Short mmCIF file of C-alpha atoms in Angstrom, two decimals:
data_model
loop_
_atom_site.label_atom_id
_atom_site.label_comp_id
_atom_site.label_asym_id
_atom_site.label_seq_id
_atom_site.Cartn_x
_atom_site.Cartn_y
_atom_site.Cartn_z
CA MET A 1 7.47 19.81 -116.60
CA THR A 2 11.38 19.95 -116.30
CA ALA A 3 12.96 22.92 -115.35
CA PRO A 4 14.38 24.91 -118.09
CA GLN A 5 17.87 25.06 -118.57
CA ALA A 6 19.68 27.98 -120.30
CA PRO A 7 22.51 26.95 -122.66
CA ASP A 8 26.17 27.34 -120.81
CA TYR A 9 26.97 30.43 -123.17
CA SER A 10 29.51 31.02 -120.21
CA GLY A 11 32.33 27.75 -122.20
CA GLY A 12 29.70 24.98 -122.76
CA SER A 13 27.68 25.99 -126.35
CA LEU A 14 28.12 26.15 -129.67
CA VAL A 15 28.76 29.84 -129.64
CA ASN A 16 32.02 29.24 -127.77
CA LEU A 17 32.93 26.84 -129.67
CA MET A 18 33.23 29.01 -132.94
CA ALA A 19 34.53 31.52 -130.38
CA GLU A 20 37.65 28.58 -130.19
CA LEU A 21 38.20 28.08 -133.46
CA GLU A 22 38.27 32.10 -134.00
CA VAL A 23 40.84 32.71 -131.20
CA ARG A 24 43.17 29.73 -132.59
CA LEU A 25 42.90 30.82 -136.34
CA THR A 26 43.11 34.54 -135.21
CA GLY A 27 44.17 35.24 -131.98
CA SER A 28 40.91 36.86 -130.25
CA ALA A 29 37.25 36.53 -130.63
CA PRO A 30 34.00 38.15 -129.05
CA SER A 31 32.77 35.76 -127.07
CA PRO A 32 34.13 33.46 -124.68
CA PRO A 33 36.15 30.44 -126.19
CA LEU A 34 35.35 26.48 -125.03
CA HIS A 35 35.83 25.70 -121.29
CA ILE A 36 39.31 23.98 -120.98
CA GLY A 37 38.16 20.72 -120.51
CA LEU A 38 36.35 20.82 -123.91
CA ALA A 39 39.00 22.61 -125.62
CA ARG A 40 41.21 20.23 -124.91
CA HIS A 41 39.12 17.84 -126.90
CA LEU A 42 40.14 19.65 -130.58
CA PRO A 43 43.74 19.23 -131.45
CA ALA A 44 45.23 22.55 -132.41
CA ALA A 45 45.46 22.72 -136.12
CA PRO A 46 46.40 24.98 -139.39
CA SER A 47 42.94 24.42 -140.53
CA TYR A 48 39.54 23.26 -139.66
CA ILE A 49 36.82 21.40 -140.90
CA ILE A 50 33.58 21.82 -139.18
CA VAL A 51 30.93 19.56 -139.97
CA LEU A 52 27.18 20.83 -138.84
CA PHE A 53 24.43 17.98 -139.05
CA ASP A 54 21.35 19.63 -139.01
CA GLY A 55 19.16 18.26 -136.47
CA LEU A 56 21.57 16.02 -135.21
CA GLY A 57 21.19 15.79 -131.29
CA ALA A 58 23.47 14.23 -129.30
CA ALA A 59 21.19 11.79 -127.71
CA GLN A 60 20.02 10.65 -131.44
CA LEU A 61 23.58 9.18 -131.42
CA ARG A 62 22.10 6.08 -129.72
CA HIS A 63 20.31 5.25 -133.20
CA PRO A 64 22.24 2.07 -134.57
CA ALA A 65 22.90 3.64 -138.36
CA ALA A 66 25.18 6.85 -136.70
CA THR A 67 28.17 4.22 -135.38
CA SER A 68 30.86 6.41 -136.49
CA LEU A 69 29.06 9.38 -135.32
CA ALA A 70 28.88 7.88 -131.92
CA GLN A 71 32.24 6.65 -131.81
CA ALA A 72 33.82 10.63 -132.50
CA GLN A 73 31.88 12.13 -130.30
CA VAL A 74 33.84 13.32 -126.95
CA ALA A 75 31.56 15.66 -125.47
CA THR A 76 28.09 17.29 -125.54
CA ILE A 77 27.43 21.28 -125.79
CA ASP A 78 24.70 23.35 -125.83
CA ALA A 79 22.63 24.77 -128.60
CA PRO A 80 21.66 28.51 -128.37
CA PHE A 81 17.85 29.26 -127.31
CA PRO A 82 15.76 28.98 -129.11
CA THR A 83 16.90 25.27 -130.46
CA THR A 84 16.24 26.34 -133.79
CA THR A 85 18.32 25.88 -137.08
CA THR A 86 18.03 29.84 -137.85
CA VAL A 87 19.33 30.82 -134.68
CA SER A 88 22.04 28.44 -134.59
CA LEU A 89 23.46 29.06 -138.00
CA ALA A 90 23.29 32.89 -137.29
CA THR A 91 24.83 32.33 -133.83
CA VAL A 92 27.93 30.34 -136.15
CA ALA A 93 27.99 33.33 -138.54
CA THR A 94 28.46 36.21 -136.00
CA GLY A 95 30.30 33.80 -133.59
CA VAL A 96 28.11 35.66 -130.77
CA PRO A 97 24.57 34.94 -129.19
CA PRO A 98 21.49 35.25 -130.13
CA ALA A 99 21.22 38.73 -127.86
CA GLN A 100 23.86 39.95 -129.72
CA HIS A 101 23.11 39.20 -133.09
CA GLY A 102 19.37 39.91 -132.89
CA LEU A 103 18.22 36.65 -134.81
CA ILE A 104 16.15 35.35 -131.77
CA GLY A 105 13.53 33.10 -133.70
CA TYR A 106 12.53 31.33 -136.74
CA GLN A 107 9.57 32.73 -136.48
CA LEU A 108 10.13 36.70 -135.62
CA LEU A 109 8.49 39.72 -135.89
CA VAL A 110 10.63 41.93 -137.85
CA PRO A 111 9.66 45.62 -136.66
CA GLN A 112 10.56 47.10 -140.16
CA LEU A 113 7.90 44.80 -141.97
CA ASP A 114 5.61 45.16 -139.06
CA VAL A 115 4.89 41.60 -139.86
CA VAL A 116 6.10 38.05 -138.52
CA VAL A 117 8.77 36.52 -140.68
CA ASN A 118 9.64 32.44 -141.40
CA THR A 119 13.58 33.36 -141.21
CA ILE A 120 14.45 29.91 -143.03
CA LYS A 121 11.97 31.24 -146.18
CA TRP A 122 12.09 35.31 -145.51
CA THR A 123 8.41 35.11 -146.23
CA THR A 124 5.37 35.90 -143.92
CA LEU A 125 3.97 32.82 -142.01
CA TRP A 126 1.23 32.13 -144.85
CA GLY A 127 4.12 31.92 -147.77
CA GLU A 128 3.78 35.51 -149.35
CA SER A 129 7.59 36.80 -150.45
CA LEU A 130 8.72 39.93 -148.48
CA ASP A 131 10.66 42.63 -150.37
CA PHE A 132 13.69 42.47 -147.52
CA GLU A 133 17.14 41.99 -148.40
CA THR A 134 18.72 39.84 -145.91
CA THR A 135 22.63 40.55 -145.99
CA ASP A 136 22.70 43.22 -143.44
CA PHE A 137 20.47 41.49 -140.92
CA LEU A 138 23.26 40.39 -138.44
CA PRO A 139 25.55 42.56 -137.09
CA SER A 140 29.25 43.24 -138.89
CA PRO A 141 31.46 42.24 -139.01
CA ASN A 142 30.27 39.04 -138.23
CA LEU A 143 32.54 35.83 -137.93
CA TRP A 144 33.52 35.20 -141.64
CA GLU A 145 34.48 38.93 -142.52
CA ARG A 146 37.09 38.92 -139.06
CA LEU A 147 38.52 35.74 -139.88
CA THR A 148 39.41 37.21 -143.61
CA ALA A 149 40.79 40.60 -141.68
CA LYS A 150 43.00 38.39 -139.97
CA GLY A 151 44.00 36.61 -143.17
CA GLY A 152 42.29 33.50 -142.93
CA GLU A 153 39.65 32.35 -145.45
CA PRO A 154 35.83 30.89 -144.61
CA VAL A 155 34.36 28.79 -146.44
CA THR A 156 31.33 26.77 -146.73
CA VAL A 157 30.28 23.56 -148.49
CA GLN A 158 26.74 22.69 -148.78
CA PRO A 159 24.21 21.84 -151.45
CA ALA A 160 24.21 23.54 -154.27
CA HIS A 161 20.37 25.15 -154.31
CA PHE A 162 20.89 27.32 -151.12
CA GLU A 163 23.22 29.21 -153.02
CA GLY A 164 21.57 32.87 -153.05
CA SER A 165 18.85 32.20 -151.22
CA PRO A 166 17.63 35.12 -148.41
CA LEU A 167 18.99 32.89 -145.69
CA SER A 168 22.27 32.22 -147.25
CA ARG A 169 22.76 35.81 -148.01
CA LEU A 170 22.06 36.68 -144.65
CA ILE A 171 24.35 33.99 -143.11
CA TYR A 172 27.14 33.69 -145.09
CA ARG A 173 28.00 37.52 -145.90
CA GLY A 174 32.06 37.40 -146.36
CA CYS A 175 31.92 33.45 -146.83
CA ARG A 176 33.25 31.88 -149.86
CA PHE A 177 30.11 29.37 -150.93
CA GLU A 178 30.97 26.47 -152.57
CA GLY A 179 27.79 24.64 -153.89
CA ALA A 180 27.75 20.65 -154.30
CA SER A 181 25.65 18.18 -156.00
CA SER A 182 26.10 15.22 -153.80
CA ILE A 183 27.04 13.73 -150.76
CA GLU A 184 30.02 12.60 -152.38
CA GLU A 185 30.63 16.49 -154.15
CA ILE A 186 30.24 17.76 -150.36
CA ILE A 187 32.81 14.95 -148.98
CA THR A 188 35.40 16.18 -151.82
CA ALA A 189 35.42 19.57 -151.51
CA SER A 190 35.43 19.63 -148.23
CA ILE A 191 38.46 17.62 -148.17
CA GLN A 192 40.24 19.69 -150.77
CA LEU A 193 39.62 23.01 -149.32
CA ALA A 194 40.78 21.92 -145.94
CA ALA A 195 44.24 21.14 -147.06
CA VAL A 196 45.05 24.82 -147.76
CA PRO A 197 46.16 26.42 -144.06
CA GLY A 198 44.58 28.76 -142.54
CA ARG A 199 41.17 27.69 -143.70
CA LEU A 200 37.45 26.67 -141.56
CA VAL A 201 35.47 25.26 -143.83
CA PHE A 202 31.92 24.93 -142.64
CA THR A 203 30.02 22.38 -144.12
CA TYR A 204 26.59 21.82 -143.67
CA LEU A 205 24.08 18.69 -143.82
CA PRO A 206 20.38 18.92 -143.71
CA HIS A 207 19.33 15.66 -144.03
CA VAL A 208 18.20 14.47 -140.47
CA ASP A 209 16.40 17.56 -139.96
CA PHE A 210 14.18 17.17 -143.04
CA ALA A 211 13.39 13.50 -142.00
CA ALA A 212 13.05 14.11 -138.48
CA HIS A 213 10.59 17.30 -139.24
CA VAL A 214 8.85 15.09 -142.08
CA HIS A 215 8.75 11.67 -140.94
CA GLY A 216 9.73 11.22 -137.22
CA GLN A 217 13.11 9.23 -135.90
CA GLY A 218 11.22 5.74 -136.40
CA ALA A 219 10.72 6.04 -139.99
CA LYS A 220 13.10 4.17 -142.28
CA GLU A 221 13.88 7.54 -143.77
CA TYR A 222 15.28 8.94 -141.06
CA ALA A 223 17.54 6.18 -140.69
CA ALA A 224 18.58 6.15 -144.14
CA ALA A 225 19.62 10.46 -143.09
CA VAL A 226 21.29 9.07 -140.37
CA SER A 227 23.22 6.93 -142.30
CA ILE A 228 24.28 9.14 -145.00
CA ALA A 229 25.42 11.79 -142.04
CA ASP A 230 27.44 8.81 -140.46
CA THR A 231 28.80 8.09 -143.77
CA VAL A 232 29.89 11.70 -144.47
CA TRP A 233 31.63 12.16 -141.18
CA SER A 234 33.52 8.34 -141.59
CA SER A 235 34.47 9.50 -145.11
CA LEU A 236 36.01 12.69 -143.96
CA ALA A 237 37.50 11.08 -141.17
CA ALA A 238 39.39 8.20 -143.48
CA ARG A 239 40.39 11.14 -145.98
CA LEU A 240 41.23 13.86 -143.78
CA PRO A 241 44.30 15.68 -145.02
CA ALA A 242 47.58 15.42 -142.48
CA GLY A 243 47.07 17.97 -139.62
CA VAL A 244 43.74 18.92 -140.48
CA THR A 245 41.35 18.92 -137.63
CA LEU A 246 37.74 17.65 -138.26
CA ILE A 247 35.27 18.79 -135.89
CA GLY A 248 31.18 17.94 -135.88
CA THR A 249 27.89 19.49 -134.26
CA ALA A 250 24.45 20.22 -134.54
CA ASP A 251 22.24 22.95 -134.21
CA HIS A 252 19.49 21.52 -132.26
CA GLY A 253 18.17 18.01 -131.48
CA HIS A 254 14.54 16.09 -132.38
CA VAL A 255 11.95 15.41 -130.73
CA ASP A 256 8.74 13.64 -131.99
CA PHE A 257 5.39 14.42 -130.91
CA PRO A 258 2.32 12.24 -131.80
CA ARG A 259 -0.79 14.00 -132.96
CA SER A 260 -2.52 13.60 -129.45
CA HIS A 261 0.44 15.55 -127.85
CA GLN A 262 0.16 18.62 -130.64
CA VAL A 263 -2.21 21.12 -128.99
CA LYS A 264 -3.91 23.81 -131.16
CA ILE A 265 -4.35 27.66 -129.50
CA ALA A 266 -8.17 28.19 -129.98
CA ARG A 267 -8.63 31.21 -132.75
CA ALA A 268 -10.52 32.97 -129.99
CA ASP A 269 -7.15 33.25 -128.02
CA HIS A 270 -5.57 34.87 -131.07
CA GLU A 271 -7.42 38.15 -130.19
CA GLY A 272 -5.19 41.15 -129.78
CA LEU A 273 -2.09 38.48 -129.71
CA VAL A 274 0.41 37.86 -132.19
CA PHE A 275 2.44 34.47 -131.90
CA ALA A 276 6.15 33.95 -133.21
CA GLY A 277 8.86 31.64 -132.15
CA ASP A 278 8.22 27.98 -132.47
CA GLY A 279 5.99 25.26 -131.06
CA ARG A 280 8.23 24.43 -128.37
CA ALA A 281 8.66 28.00 -127.14
CA MET A 282 6.33 30.31 -128.54
CA TYR A 283 6.34 34.04 -128.46
CA VAL A 284 3.75 36.17 -127.41
CA HIS A 285 3.39 39.87 -128.23
CA GLY A 286 0.75 40.73 -125.99
CA ASP A 287 -0.24 39.16 -122.29
CA GLY A 288 0.03 35.60 -122.74
CA ALA A 289 -0.12 34.62 -119.23
CA ALA A 290 -3.55 33.50 -118.84
CA LEU A 291 -3.04 31.01 -122.19
CA ALA A 292 -0.87 28.78 -119.58
CA GLU A 293 -4.07 28.36 -117.77
CA ARG A 294 -5.71 25.92 -120.39
CA LEU A 295 -2.38 24.97 -122.37
CA PRO A 296 -0.09 22.29 -121.35
CA ALA A 297 2.83 25.39 -120.97
CA THR A 298 4.38 27.73 -118.76
CA TRP A 299 4.34 31.21 -119.11
CA TYR A 300 7.46 33.01 -118.72
CA PRO A 301 7.68 37.07 -118.91
CA ARG A 302 10.26 39.01 -120.64
CA ALA A 303 12.13 39.63 -117.99
CA GLY A 304 12.39 35.92 -116.99
CA ILE A 305 13.83 34.97 -120.41
CA ASP A 306 16.64 37.38 -121.25
CA GLY A 307 19.30 35.28 -120.30
CA TRP A 308 18.35 32.70 -122.06
CA TRP A 309 19.21 34.39 -125.36
CA GLY A 310 22.89 34.85 -124.03
CA PRO A 311 24.59 38.09 -122.22
CA GLY A 312 24.87 41.28 -123.81
CA PRO A 313 25.53 43.82 -125.26
CA GLU A 314 22.56 43.32 -127.00
CA HIS A 315 21.37 44.20 -130.28
CA PRO A 316 19.83 47.55 -130.99
CA ALA A 317 16.82 45.90 -132.11
CA LEU A 318 16.49 42.85 -129.57
CA ASP A 319 14.06 45.32 -127.68
CA GLU A 320 11.71 45.53 -130.73
CA ARG A 321 11.86 41.95 -131.93
CA ALA A 322 11.59 40.05 -128.49
CA PRO A 323 8.25 39.25 -126.99
CA ASP A 324 6.42 40.07 -123.86
CA GLY A 325 6.95 36.85 -122.98
CA LEU A 326 6.41 33.07 -123.91
CA LEU A 327 4.62 30.08 -123.37
CA LEU A 328 7.27 27.05 -122.80
CA ALA A 329 5.81 23.85 -124.13
CA ASP A 330 5.52 21.13 -121.18
CA ASP A 331 7.95 18.31 -122.05
CA GLY A 332 6.47 15.65 -124.73
CA HIS A 333 3.83 18.72 -126.13
CA LEU A 334 3.66 21.15 -128.92
CA LEU A 335 2.02 24.47 -129.20
CA LEU A 336 0.57 25.24 -132.74
CA HIS A 337 -1.01 28.80 -133.41
CA ARG A 338 -3.20 29.63 -136.21
CA HIS A 339 -0.59 29.71 -138.66
CA SER A 340 1.30 26.67 -137.60
CA ASP A 341 2.64 23.66 -140.04
CA ASP A 342 0.91 20.91 -138.51
CA ARG A 343 2.32 18.47 -140.14
CA MET A 344 5.41 17.84 -138.92
CA ILE A 345 6.13 14.87 -136.59
CA GLY A 346 9.67 15.69 -135.20
CA ASN A 347 10.16 19.53 -133.55
CA HIS A 348 12.34 21.25 -131.49
CA GLY A 349 12.84 24.91 -130.26
CA GLY A 350 12.79 24.00 -126.42
CA LEU A 351 15.36 23.63 -123.45
CA THR A 352 14.72 19.93 -122.48
CA ALA A 353 18.46 17.83 -123.02
CA ALA A 354 17.24 16.06 -126.29
CA GLU A 355 16.55 19.86 -128.13
CA ARG A 356 19.51 21.41 -126.54
CA GLU A 357 22.25 19.29 -126.31
CA VAL A 358 24.29 18.66 -129.18
CA PRO A 359 27.49 16.50 -129.81
CA LEU A 360 31.08 17.76 -130.06
CA LEU A 361 32.78 14.94 -132.61
CA VAL A 362 36.42 15.16 -133.24
CA ARG A 363 38.92 13.42 -134.98
CA ARG A 364 42.16 14.71 -136.82
CA GLN A 365 44.52 12.72 -138.78
CA PRO A 366 47.97 12.59 -137.41
#
């Protein structure tokens, strides 16, 4: 197994990209901005569009359908740990790393509910709805609220059916939500909104992630999704208002796992343990060290993983939500507990380069 490499929260990760934009728009940020060498790639502008292509890791720009995306890549940065959507979106929304915002897993033990929660749907792992208001789950003020307080205007553009969901209420508190019903509407709305100085337009595209999960990177459906992402980028770049800087990135990469490399944890091994996280970095509440002896995984106790979530000050509820340790799956392997979805081909969450490294794309219209 490749030795895990924690994200570079000092200036080379998604949180630093958001901090860089916050500093440019307001003069300050709670997290360090990008390393100077990375920041130089981003032309100063009165407004910015940042497009997040869910599930499009840097390595995936080698796909033949990603021509425009690959040409626009100036560097790679790190997704936060674990490399999964809700953790990264919470990092975007707050401008601080997971240790500080407290949403440290796709599947997360929420003490107030005394249950492990699917933080995309905000249900139990077996699909039951939960009576829990997510609006105030993340710290306040978040990035959107700080921008507004300094006279800026944050706007998110994304598929309309996400508006009002528990995840959207959590992530976009204080951010204007512009729903779109088509790819053309997403492109047009992003362009029109960015034309006003002082705006940070956050455009979210879910297509690649869905196709990679369900079909894998060798499928025609995945190629079609990458083509959509490429079209969105090239169209935005071609129609960009004068002076606006266009930035692209992702929340994590993807790796395909054939059935032969998906390992189910025995029902007997669930006794006395609670599992969370995901199949590439499985959180264990309880002592899971013995499981590593019979699974393709390495056991890391809590003391050995704190830095993976980034620097403090820690969120007040971090200790309650954090596991006693985690099973980091070996490269090329996926772990499944009894409530895991075993239908997905593509997965992520670990610290391999394919999962951790996301592209930094830049375009500015003179």
